[in-house]
Short mmCIF file of C-alpha atoms in Angstrom, two decimals:
data_model
loop_
_atom_site.label_atom_id
_atom_site.label_comp_id
_atom_site.label_asym_id
_atom_site.label_seq_id
_atom_site.Cartn_x
_atom_site.Cartn_y
_atom_site.Cartn_z
CA UNK A 1 91.21 -40.32 9.05
CA UNK A 2 91.24 -38.32 12.32
CA UNK A 3 91.33 -39.84 15.76
CA UNK A 4 87.70 -38.71 16.46
CA UNK A 5 86.27 -40.27 13.33
CA UNK A 6 88.23 -43.35 14.01
CA UNK A 7 86.77 -43.42 17.53
CA UNK A 8 83.17 -43.03 16.20
CA UNK A 9 83.76 -45.63 13.58
CA UNK A 10 85.05 -47.88 16.23
CA UNK A 11 81.80 -47.32 18.17
CA UNK A 12 79.83 -48.52 15.14
CA UNK A 13 78.25 -45.09 14.26
CA UNK A 14 79.90 -42.37 12.20
CA UNK A 15 79.53 -38.61 12.89
CA UNK A 16 77.43 -38.24 9.70
CA UNK A 17 75.06 -40.95 10.89
CA UNK A 18 74.71 -39.22 14.27
CA UNK A 19 73.87 -35.88 12.60
CA UNK A 20 71.37 -37.57 10.27
CA UNK A 21 69.72 -39.32 13.22
CA UNK A 22 69.52 -36.04 15.14
CA UNK A 23 67.97 -34.25 12.16
CA UNK A 24 65.40 -37.00 11.71
CA UNK A 25 64.51 -36.76 15.38
CA UNK A 26 64.12 -32.96 15.19
CA UNK A 27 62.02 -33.23 12.05
CA UNK A 28 59.83 -35.84 13.72
CA UNK A 29 59.26 -33.55 16.71
CA UNK A 30 58.55 -30.63 14.40
CA UNK A 31 56.03 -32.71 12.45
CA UNK A 32 54.32 -33.76 15.68
CA UNK A 33 54.21 -30.12 16.84
CA UNK A 34 52.73 -29.00 13.52
CA UNK A 35 50.20 -31.80 13.71
CA UNK A 36 49.15 -30.76 17.21
CA UNK A 37 48.84 -27.15 16.10
CA UNK A 38 46.77 -28.07 13.06
CA UNK A 39 44.62 -30.34 15.22
CA UNK A 40 43.99 -27.48 17.65
CA UNK A 41 43.06 -25.12 14.82
CA UNK A 42 40.86 -27.76 13.24
CA UNK A 43 39.15 -28.46 16.56
CA UNK A 44 38.53 -24.73 17.07
CA UNK A 45 37.11 -24.37 13.54
CA UNK A 46 34.93 -27.44 14.09
CA UNK A 47 33.55 -26.04 17.35
CA UNK A 48 32.93 -22.67 15.68
CA UNK A 49 31.16 -24.40 12.80
CA UNK A 50 29.01 -26.42 15.21
CA UNK A 51 28.14 -23.24 17.15
CA UNK A 52 27.17 -21.24 14.07
CA UNK A 53 25.38 -24.19 12.45
CA UNK A 54 23.32 -24.87 15.58
CA UNK A 55 22.41 -21.18 15.88
CA UNK A 56 21.45 -20.90 12.22
CA UNK A 57 19.50 -24.17 12.21
CA UNK A 58 17.35 -23.06 15.16
CA UNK A 59 17.38 -19.30 14.61
CA UNK A 60 16.59 -18.87 10.93
CA UNK A 61 12.90 -19.65 11.50
CA UNK A 62 12.59 -16.53 13.66
CA UNK A 63 13.44 -14.33 10.68
CA UNK A 64 10.03 -15.14 9.18
CA UNK A 65 6.62 -14.80 10.80
CA UNK A 66 3.33 -16.44 9.89
CA UNK A 67 0.61 -13.92 9.05
CA UNK A 68 -3.13 -14.29 8.47
CA UNK A 69 -4.90 -12.07 5.96
CA UNK A 70 -8.29 -10.98 7.28
CA UNK A 71 -11.04 -8.81 5.81
CA UNK A 72 -12.36 -6.72 8.69
CA UNK A 73 -15.52 -4.66 8.74
CA UNK A 74 -14.95 -1.81 11.20
CA UNK A 75 -18.46 -1.78 12.60
CA UNK A 76 -19.36 1.73 13.90
CA UNK A 77 -21.41 0.05 16.62
CA UNK A 78 -18.23 -1.52 18.00
CA UNK A 79 -15.73 1.24 17.18
CA UNK A 80 -16.45 4.95 17.41
CA UNK A 81 -14.26 8.02 17.23
CA UNK A 82 -15.44 9.17 20.64
CA UNK A 83 -14.22 6.00 22.37
CA UNK A 84 -10.81 5.73 20.67
CA UNK A 85 -8.38 4.24 21.43
CA UNK A 86 -10.90 1.99 23.17
CA UNK A 87 -13.34 -0.09 21.18
CA UNK A 88 -14.38 -3.60 20.30
CA UNK A 89 -11.43 -4.38 18.05
CA UNK A 90 -11.22 -7.99 19.19
CA UNK A 91 -14.96 -8.39 18.51
CA UNK A 92 -14.70 -7.15 14.92
CA UNK A 93 -11.77 -9.51 14.35
CA UNK A 94 -13.81 -12.39 15.75
CA UNK A 95 -16.69 -11.40 13.47
CA UNK A 96 -14.32 -11.49 10.50
CA UNK A 97 -13.18 -15.01 11.38
CA UNK A 98 -16.78 -16.14 11.87
CA UNK A 99 -17.58 -14.80 8.43
CA UNK A 100 -15.04 -17.27 7.02
CA UNK A 101 -16.24 -20.14 9.23
CA UNK A 102 -19.97 -19.53 9.70
CA UNK A 103 -20.53 -22.99 11.21
CA UNK A 104 -18.57 -22.16 14.36
CA UNK A 105 -20.88 -21.68 17.33
CA UNK A 106 -20.53 -21.32 21.05
CA UNK A 107 -18.16 -19.21 23.10
CA UNK A 108 -15.54 -21.97 23.50
CA UNK A 109 -15.37 -22.69 19.77
CA UNK A 110 -15.22 -18.99 18.88
CA UNK A 111 -12.39 -18.49 21.37
CA UNK A 112 -10.64 -21.51 19.88
CA UNK A 113 -11.04 -20.09 16.35
CA UNK A 114 -9.88 -16.57 17.18
CA UNK A 115 -6.83 -17.96 18.99
CA UNK A 116 -5.35 -18.47 15.53
CA UNK A 117 -4.74 -14.71 15.50
CA UNK A 118 -2.14 -13.16 17.73
CA UNK A 119 -3.23 -11.18 20.74
CA UNK A 120 -1.46 -8.24 19.15
CA UNK A 121 -3.82 -8.27 16.14
CA UNK A 122 -6.40 -6.14 17.94
CA UNK A 123 -3.72 -3.57 18.85
CA UNK A 124 -2.46 -3.47 15.27
CA UNK A 125 -6.02 -2.81 14.10
CA UNK A 126 -6.50 -0.19 16.83
CA UNK A 127 -3.38 1.69 15.78
CA UNK A 128 -4.57 1.76 12.16
CA UNK A 129 -7.92 3.22 13.15
CA UNK A 130 -6.34 5.76 15.51
CA UNK A 131 -4.11 6.99 12.67
CA UNK A 132 -7.04 7.20 10.23
CA UNK A 133 -10.52 7.60 11.75
CA UNK A 134 -12.10 7.52 8.28
CA UNK A 135 -11.60 3.74 8.24
CA UNK A 136 -14.53 3.32 10.64
CA UNK A 137 -17.48 1.92 8.72
CA UNK A 138 -15.28 0.48 5.95
CA UNK A 139 -14.12 -3.05 5.18
CA UNK A 140 -10.34 -3.28 5.10
CA UNK A 141 -7.90 -6.10 4.45
CA UNK A 142 -5.05 -6.44 6.93
CA UNK A 143 -2.32 -8.95 7.62
CA UNK A 144 -1.96 -9.78 11.29
CA UNK A 145 0.50 -12.14 12.99
CA UNK A 146 -0.64 -15.67 13.77
CA UNK A 147 -0.31 -16.71 17.39
CA UNK A 148 2.78 -18.63 18.41
CA UNK A 149 1.28 -22.19 18.29
CA UNK A 150 0.12 -21.67 14.71
CA UNK A 151 3.38 -20.00 13.75
CA UNK A 152 5.10 -23.13 15.03
CA UNK A 153 2.59 -25.28 13.11
CA UNK A 154 3.27 -23.42 9.85
CA UNK A 155 7.03 -23.78 10.31
CA UNK A 156 6.75 -27.51 10.91
CA UNK A 157 7.79 -27.32 14.55
CA UNK A 158 4.52 -28.89 15.68
CA UNK A 159 4.24 -32.55 14.75
CA UNK A 160 0.75 -33.26 13.44
CA UNK A 161 1.22 -36.95 14.25
CA UNK A 162 1.56 -36.19 17.95
CA UNK A 163 -1.54 -37.21 19.96
CA UNK A 164 -3.99 -34.33 20.20
CA UNK A 165 -3.86 -34.16 23.99
CA UNK A 166 -0.11 -33.56 23.82
CA UNK A 167 -0.32 -30.74 21.26
CA UNK A 168 -0.94 -27.04 21.89
CA UNK A 169 -3.36 -27.01 18.94
CA UNK A 170 -6.24 -29.45 18.54
CA UNK A 171 -7.37 -31.16 15.37
CA UNK A 172 -10.22 -28.70 14.81
CA UNK A 173 -7.86 -25.73 14.99
CA UNK A 174 -5.48 -27.43 12.55
CA UNK A 175 -8.42 -27.98 10.18
CA UNK A 176 -9.35 -24.28 10.38
CA UNK A 177 -5.74 -23.26 9.84
CA UNK A 178 -5.40 -25.58 6.83
CA UNK A 179 -8.64 -24.16 5.40
CA UNK A 180 -7.20 -20.64 5.71
CA UNK A 181 -4.01 -21.83 4.01
CA UNK A 182 -6.03 -23.32 1.12
CA UNK A 183 -7.81 -19.97 0.72
CA UNK A 184 -4.41 -18.28 0.44
CA UNK A 185 -4.91 -16.36 3.67
CA UNK A 186 -1.71 -17.68 5.28
CA UNK A 187 1.66 -16.17 4.39
CA UNK A 188 5.15 -16.22 5.88
CA UNK A 189 6.97 -12.95 5.07
CA UNK A 190 10.19 -11.66 6.61
CA UNK A 191 9.79 -10.92 10.28
CA UNK A 192 10.74 -7.22 10.41
CA UNK A 193 9.12 -7.14 13.84
CA UNK A 194 12.15 -9.00 15.19
CA UNK A 195 14.10 -5.75 14.73
CA UNK A 196 11.38 -3.08 14.92
CA UNK A 197 9.35 -4.38 17.88
CA UNK A 198 10.20 -4.11 21.55
CA UNK A 199 9.94 -7.05 23.92
CA UNK A 200 6.63 -8.83 24.48
CA UNK A 201 5.24 -11.76 26.44
CA UNK A 202 3.97 -13.14 23.14
CA UNK A 203 6.80 -14.66 21.05
CA UNK A 204 5.21 -13.68 17.74
CA UNK A 205 5.31 -10.01 18.78
CA UNK A 206 8.65 -9.93 20.58
CA UNK A 207 11.49 -7.96 19.01
CA UNK A 208 14.92 -6.58 19.71
CA UNK A 209 14.32 -2.85 19.23
CA UNK A 210 14.43 -2.04 22.94
CA UNK A 211 17.58 -4.11 23.44
CA UNK A 212 19.32 -2.61 20.40
CA UNK A 213 18.56 0.97 21.48
CA UNK A 214 19.52 0.15 25.08
CA UNK A 215 22.85 -1.33 23.94
CA UNK A 216 23.46 1.74 21.77
CA UNK A 217 22.97 4.16 24.68
CA UNK A 218 25.07 2.01 27.02
CA UNK A 219 27.94 1.74 24.52
CA UNK A 220 27.75 5.49 23.78
CA UNK A 221 28.07 6.32 27.48
CA UNK A 222 30.85 3.74 27.82
CA UNK A 223 32.75 5.23 24.88
CA UNK A 224 32.37 8.86 26.02
CA UNK A 225 33.78 7.98 29.45
CA UNK A 226 36.31 5.22 28.81
CA UNK A 227 37.88 6.59 25.61
CA UNK A 228 39.17 10.01 26.81
CA UNK A 229 40.00 8.88 30.34
CA UNK A 230 41.70 5.69 29.17
CA UNK A 231 43.80 7.45 26.53
CA UNK A 232 44.69 10.27 28.93
CA UNK A 233 45.82 7.82 31.59
CA UNK A 234 47.86 5.82 29.08
CA UNK A 235 49.57 8.94 27.69
CA UNK A 236 50.49 10.14 31.16
CA UNK A 237 51.81 6.76 32.28
CA UNK A 238 53.76 6.12 29.08
CA UNK A 239 55.05 9.56 28.18
CA UNK A 240 55.15 11.77 31.27
CA UNK A 241 55.10 9.69 34.48
CA UNK A 242 58.39 9.05 36.23
CA UNK A 243 59.39 5.43 36.67
CA UNK A 244 59.13 4.67 40.35
CA UNK A 245 57.31 2.31 42.67
CA UNK A 246 54.07 4.25 42.46
CA UNK A 247 53.92 4.07 38.65
CA UNK A 248 54.88 0.38 38.79
CA UNK A 249 52.10 -0.26 41.32
CA UNK A 250 49.58 1.57 39.12
CA UNK A 251 50.68 -0.42 36.07
CA UNK A 252 50.36 -3.73 37.88
CA UNK A 253 46.88 -2.85 39.12
CA UNK A 254 45.72 -1.80 35.67
CA UNK A 255 46.90 -5.11 34.25
CA UNK A 256 45.14 -6.95 37.06
CA UNK A 257 41.91 -5.00 36.53
CA UNK A 258 41.83 -6.15 32.90
CA UNK A 259 41.65 -9.74 34.15
CA UNK A 260 39.01 -9.17 36.84
CA UNK A 261 35.73 -11.04 36.09
CA UNK A 262 33.04 -8.73 34.78
CA UNK A 263 30.62 -9.71 37.54
CA UNK A 264 32.90 -7.92 40.02
CA UNK A 265 32.37 -4.67 38.13
CA UNK A 266 28.64 -5.33 38.32
CA UNK A 267 28.85 -5.69 42.09
CA UNK A 268 30.87 -2.47 42.25
CA UNK A 269 28.28 -0.62 40.16
CA UNK A 270 25.47 -2.05 42.30
CA UNK A 271 27.11 -0.68 45.44
CA UNK A 272 28.30 2.67 44.09
CA UNK A 273 25.93 3.82 41.35
CA UNK A 274 22.70 2.33 42.70
CA UNK A 275 23.51 2.14 46.42
CA UNK A 276 25.41 5.35 47.10
CA UNK A 277 24.34 7.65 44.27
CA UNK A 278 20.77 6.34 44.05
CA UNK A 279 20.75 6.19 40.24
CA UNK A 280 17.89 4.49 38.43
CA UNK A 281 18.00 0.74 37.94
CA UNK A 282 17.86 -0.69 34.43
CA UNK A 283 19.06 2.61 32.92
CA UNK A 284 21.58 2.48 30.04
CA UNK A 285 23.39 5.36 31.75
CA UNK A 286 24.26 3.08 34.67
CA UNK A 287 25.03 0.25 32.27
CA UNK A 288 27.39 2.49 30.31
CA UNK A 289 29.16 3.64 33.49
CA UNK A 290 29.58 0.01 34.54
CA UNK A 291 30.91 -1.07 31.17
CA UNK A 292 33.30 1.90 31.09
CA UNK A 293 34.88 0.68 34.34
CA UNK A 294 35.35 -2.72 32.74
CA UNK A 295 36.61 -1.41 29.37
CA UNK A 296 38.99 1.28 30.64
CA UNK A 297 41.88 -1.09 31.56
CA UNK A 298 41.70 -2.66 28.11
CA UNK A 299 41.88 0.77 26.44
CA UNK A 300 44.78 1.85 28.66
CA UNK A 301 46.78 -1.30 27.89
CA UNK A 302 46.09 -1.07 24.14
CA UNK A 303 46.98 2.63 24.09
CA UNK A 304 50.23 2.10 25.95
CA UNK A 305 51.17 -0.70 23.56
CA UNK A 306 50.42 1.55 20.57
CA UNK A 307 52.50 4.39 22.04
CA UNK A 308 55.41 2.04 22.70
CA UNK A 309 55.27 0.86 19.08
CA UNK A 310 56.13 4.37 17.81
CA UNK A 311 59.91 4.40 17.13
CA UNK A 312 61.97 6.50 19.58
CA UNK A 313 63.54 8.25 16.57
CA UNK A 314 60.21 10.09 16.02
CA UNK A 315 60.41 11.57 19.51
CA UNK A 316 64.13 12.33 19.22
CA UNK A 317 63.70 14.06 15.85
CA UNK A 318 60.85 16.22 17.16
CA UNK A 319 62.82 17.15 20.29
CA UNK A 320 65.83 17.88 18.11
CA UNK A 321 64.00 20.57 16.13
CA UNK A 322 62.87 22.28 19.34
CA UNK A 323 59.41 20.79 20.00
CA UNK A 324 58.22 20.66 23.59
CA UNK A 325 57.41 17.36 25.26
CA UNK A 326 53.70 18.05 24.87
CA UNK A 327 54.11 18.89 21.15
CA UNK A 328 56.08 15.69 20.62
CA UNK A 329 53.31 13.60 22.13
CA UNK A 330 50.23 15.27 20.65
CA UNK A 331 51.66 16.35 17.25
CA UNK A 332 53.80 13.35 16.37
CA UNK A 333 53.46 10.29 18.61
CA UNK A 334 49.70 10.23 19.21
CA UNK A 335 48.65 10.50 15.52
CA UNK A 336 50.99 7.64 14.63
CA UNK A 337 49.65 5.52 17.50
CA UNK A 338 45.99 6.31 16.78
CA UNK A 339 45.28 3.20 14.58
CA UNK A 340 46.37 0.91 17.41
CA UNK A 341 44.43 2.96 19.93
CA UNK A 342 41.24 2.84 17.86
CA UNK A 343 41.67 -0.90 17.32
CA UNK A 344 42.02 -1.52 21.06
CA UNK A 345 39.06 0.74 21.81
CA UNK A 346 36.75 -0.97 19.34
CA UNK A 347 37.75 -4.41 20.57
CA UNK A 348 37.12 -3.24 24.15
CA UNK A 349 33.68 -1.92 23.18
CA UNK A 350 32.91 -5.17 21.35
CA UNK A 351 33.77 -7.06 24.52
CA UNK A 352 31.52 -4.71 26.50
CA UNK A 353 28.66 -5.25 24.02
CA UNK A 354 28.62 -8.96 24.79
CA UNK A 355 28.85 -8.71 28.57
CA UNK A 356 25.83 -9.94 30.50
CA UNK A 357 26.77 -10.41 34.16
CA UNK A 358 27.36 -6.74 35.15
CA UNK A 359 24.15 -5.66 33.40
CA UNK A 360 22.12 -8.33 35.18
CA UNK A 361 23.30 -7.01 38.54
CA UNK A 362 22.12 -3.47 37.80
CA UNK A 363 18.68 -4.65 36.66
CA UNK A 364 18.95 -4.40 32.88
CA UNK A 365 17.09 -7.71 32.59
CA UNK A 366 13.73 -6.12 33.44
CA UNK A 367 10.70 -6.67 31.20
CA UNK A 368 10.53 -3.41 29.20
CA UNK A 369 7.94 -3.16 26.41
CA UNK A 370 9.23 0.02 24.78
CA UNK A 371 12.55 1.28 23.50
CA UNK A 372 14.31 3.91 25.64
CA UNK A 373 14.35 7.45 24.31
CA UNK A 374 17.14 8.61 26.60
CA UNK A 375 20.00 6.96 28.52
CA UNK A 376 18.09 7.51 31.75
CA UNK A 377 15.04 5.49 30.62
CA UNK A 378 14.67 1.88 31.72
CA UNK A 379 15.92 -0.56 29.08
CA UNK A 380 17.50 -3.90 28.40
CA UNK A 381 20.59 -4.72 26.33
CA UNK A 382 21.24 -7.35 23.70
CA UNK A 383 22.96 -9.92 25.95
CA UNK A 384 20.40 -9.50 28.74
CA UNK A 385 17.55 -9.76 26.21
CA UNK A 386 19.03 -13.07 25.08
CA UNK A 387 19.16 -14.16 28.72
CA UNK A 388 15.48 -13.20 29.21
CA UNK A 389 14.31 -15.07 26.11
CA UNK A 390 16.43 -18.12 26.91
CA UNK A 391 14.72 -18.28 30.29
CA UNK A 392 11.18 -18.00 28.84
CA UNK A 393 9.09 -21.18 28.75
CA UNK A 394 7.30 -20.49 25.43
CA UNK A 395 8.69 -22.54 22.58
CA UNK A 396 8.62 -19.59 20.20
CA UNK A 397 11.40 -17.93 22.17
CA UNK A 398 13.80 -20.79 21.36
CA UNK A 399 14.27 -19.69 17.77
CA UNK A 400 14.19 -16.02 18.76
CA UNK A 401 16.99 -16.60 21.27
CA UNK A 402 19.19 -18.11 18.55
CA UNK A 403 18.23 -15.30 16.17
CA UNK A 404 19.15 -12.69 18.80
CA UNK A 405 22.54 -14.37 19.31
CA UNK A 406 23.10 -14.24 15.55
CA UNK A 407 22.27 -10.51 15.57
CA UNK A 408 24.72 -10.00 18.44
CA UNK A 409 27.41 -11.96 16.56
CA UNK A 410 26.83 -9.81 13.47
CA UNK A 411 27.45 -6.66 15.55
CA UNK A 412 30.58 -8.17 17.14
CA UNK A 413 32.00 -9.31 13.79
CA UNK A 414 31.22 -5.91 12.27
CA UNK A 415 32.99 -4.07 15.08
CA UNK A 416 36.02 -6.33 14.79
CA UNK A 417 35.97 -5.84 11.02
CA UNK A 418 36.00 -2.06 11.50
CA UNK A 419 38.95 -2.42 13.88
CA UNK A 420 40.89 -4.47 11.31
CA UNK A 421 40.04 -1.96 8.56
CA UNK A 422 41.23 1.01 10.61
CA UNK A 423 44.42 -0.79 11.57
CA UNK A 424 45.25 -1.71 7.99
CA UNK A 425 44.29 1.67 6.54
CA UNK A 426 46.23 3.91 8.92
CA UNK A 427 49.02 1.58 10.01
CA UNK A 428 52.53 2.94 9.43
CA UNK A 429 55.50 0.62 8.94
CA UNK A 430 59.05 1.64 9.66
#
């Protein structure tokens, strides 16, 4: 027995016992760390589940829309070819409803009855007649949206047990609606209008078409500006620029710009694009320029990281066979770094798609009832459309707000999925 072991033994604890105690302590700390990590992941998954579940539970009702089937006689005395697109379309719809409920009398009761139909029903009928004048004088069957209170009633969002004075629909209107349902005139098909319609003051007619097209134009402008400039700047800084204080200062500022709150870019765009250049408010062109300022630092950082990931041996081999510096970069390094560059670009664009604050400052939260045809037309974007609907007092916009968020999440997940696919497909391992 050595002197050391004898000393430990004399202290009442052998060296083996000390090692075993130390290992147990390390394992205990490792177990605690793993537990904390798993708890954090579990908490994040729980929050994500609660978010998605709350959105789905409130938003799924917006993907269907209550419709009323009505037989309409297009009375030539009310509608004539000479007066189109004007005409008594609301009157012929009222006459059709009175034909179903002949006992209804008086202006107030007729107005109460016809309020079952959406205000957009007359415009839907008008568009049909404008497309085909031969319909005048005929009896046609059309499906028109029910107004928001009755859409809520059909979906069970209006409690029939609530006192009548506290409901948006009275007992008589509920009786008429139930009578229509018993006749099979009420249906609840998929709400394609949520995607194909532009915004409206009436929830049953409001859709995301204008916001989707506006977001498309804004992202296209953002991509066309941020992608080439961002990649060019990253290539110069990483491959050609000399390392000195100026390049270090530029690098620090680029990293800082990536962390600047997006509302600051909105203020910058408000001052420069709208204030100095006098560009049109609410235009996707201005939105795209603003988002490109915000996205460019992200693209530069991602591109530089992708360029750094290319092994130096690629550059040395190309230089060794006589390639110029430019040929090395554009023929060998850049193609190998392109998966990482595309991944960073798509993630940057996905971040830009969800930004609201800079677009609010340049007026892309205006009420626009048609989709933009060009980037210079006034428009909204998906996040600002969600903001508008969330701020609307009508109850029908509650479910549409959740549905719009789900649509936005689908686009974001799709873009991230494309980024992962490109990275996995073209990634090279050395």
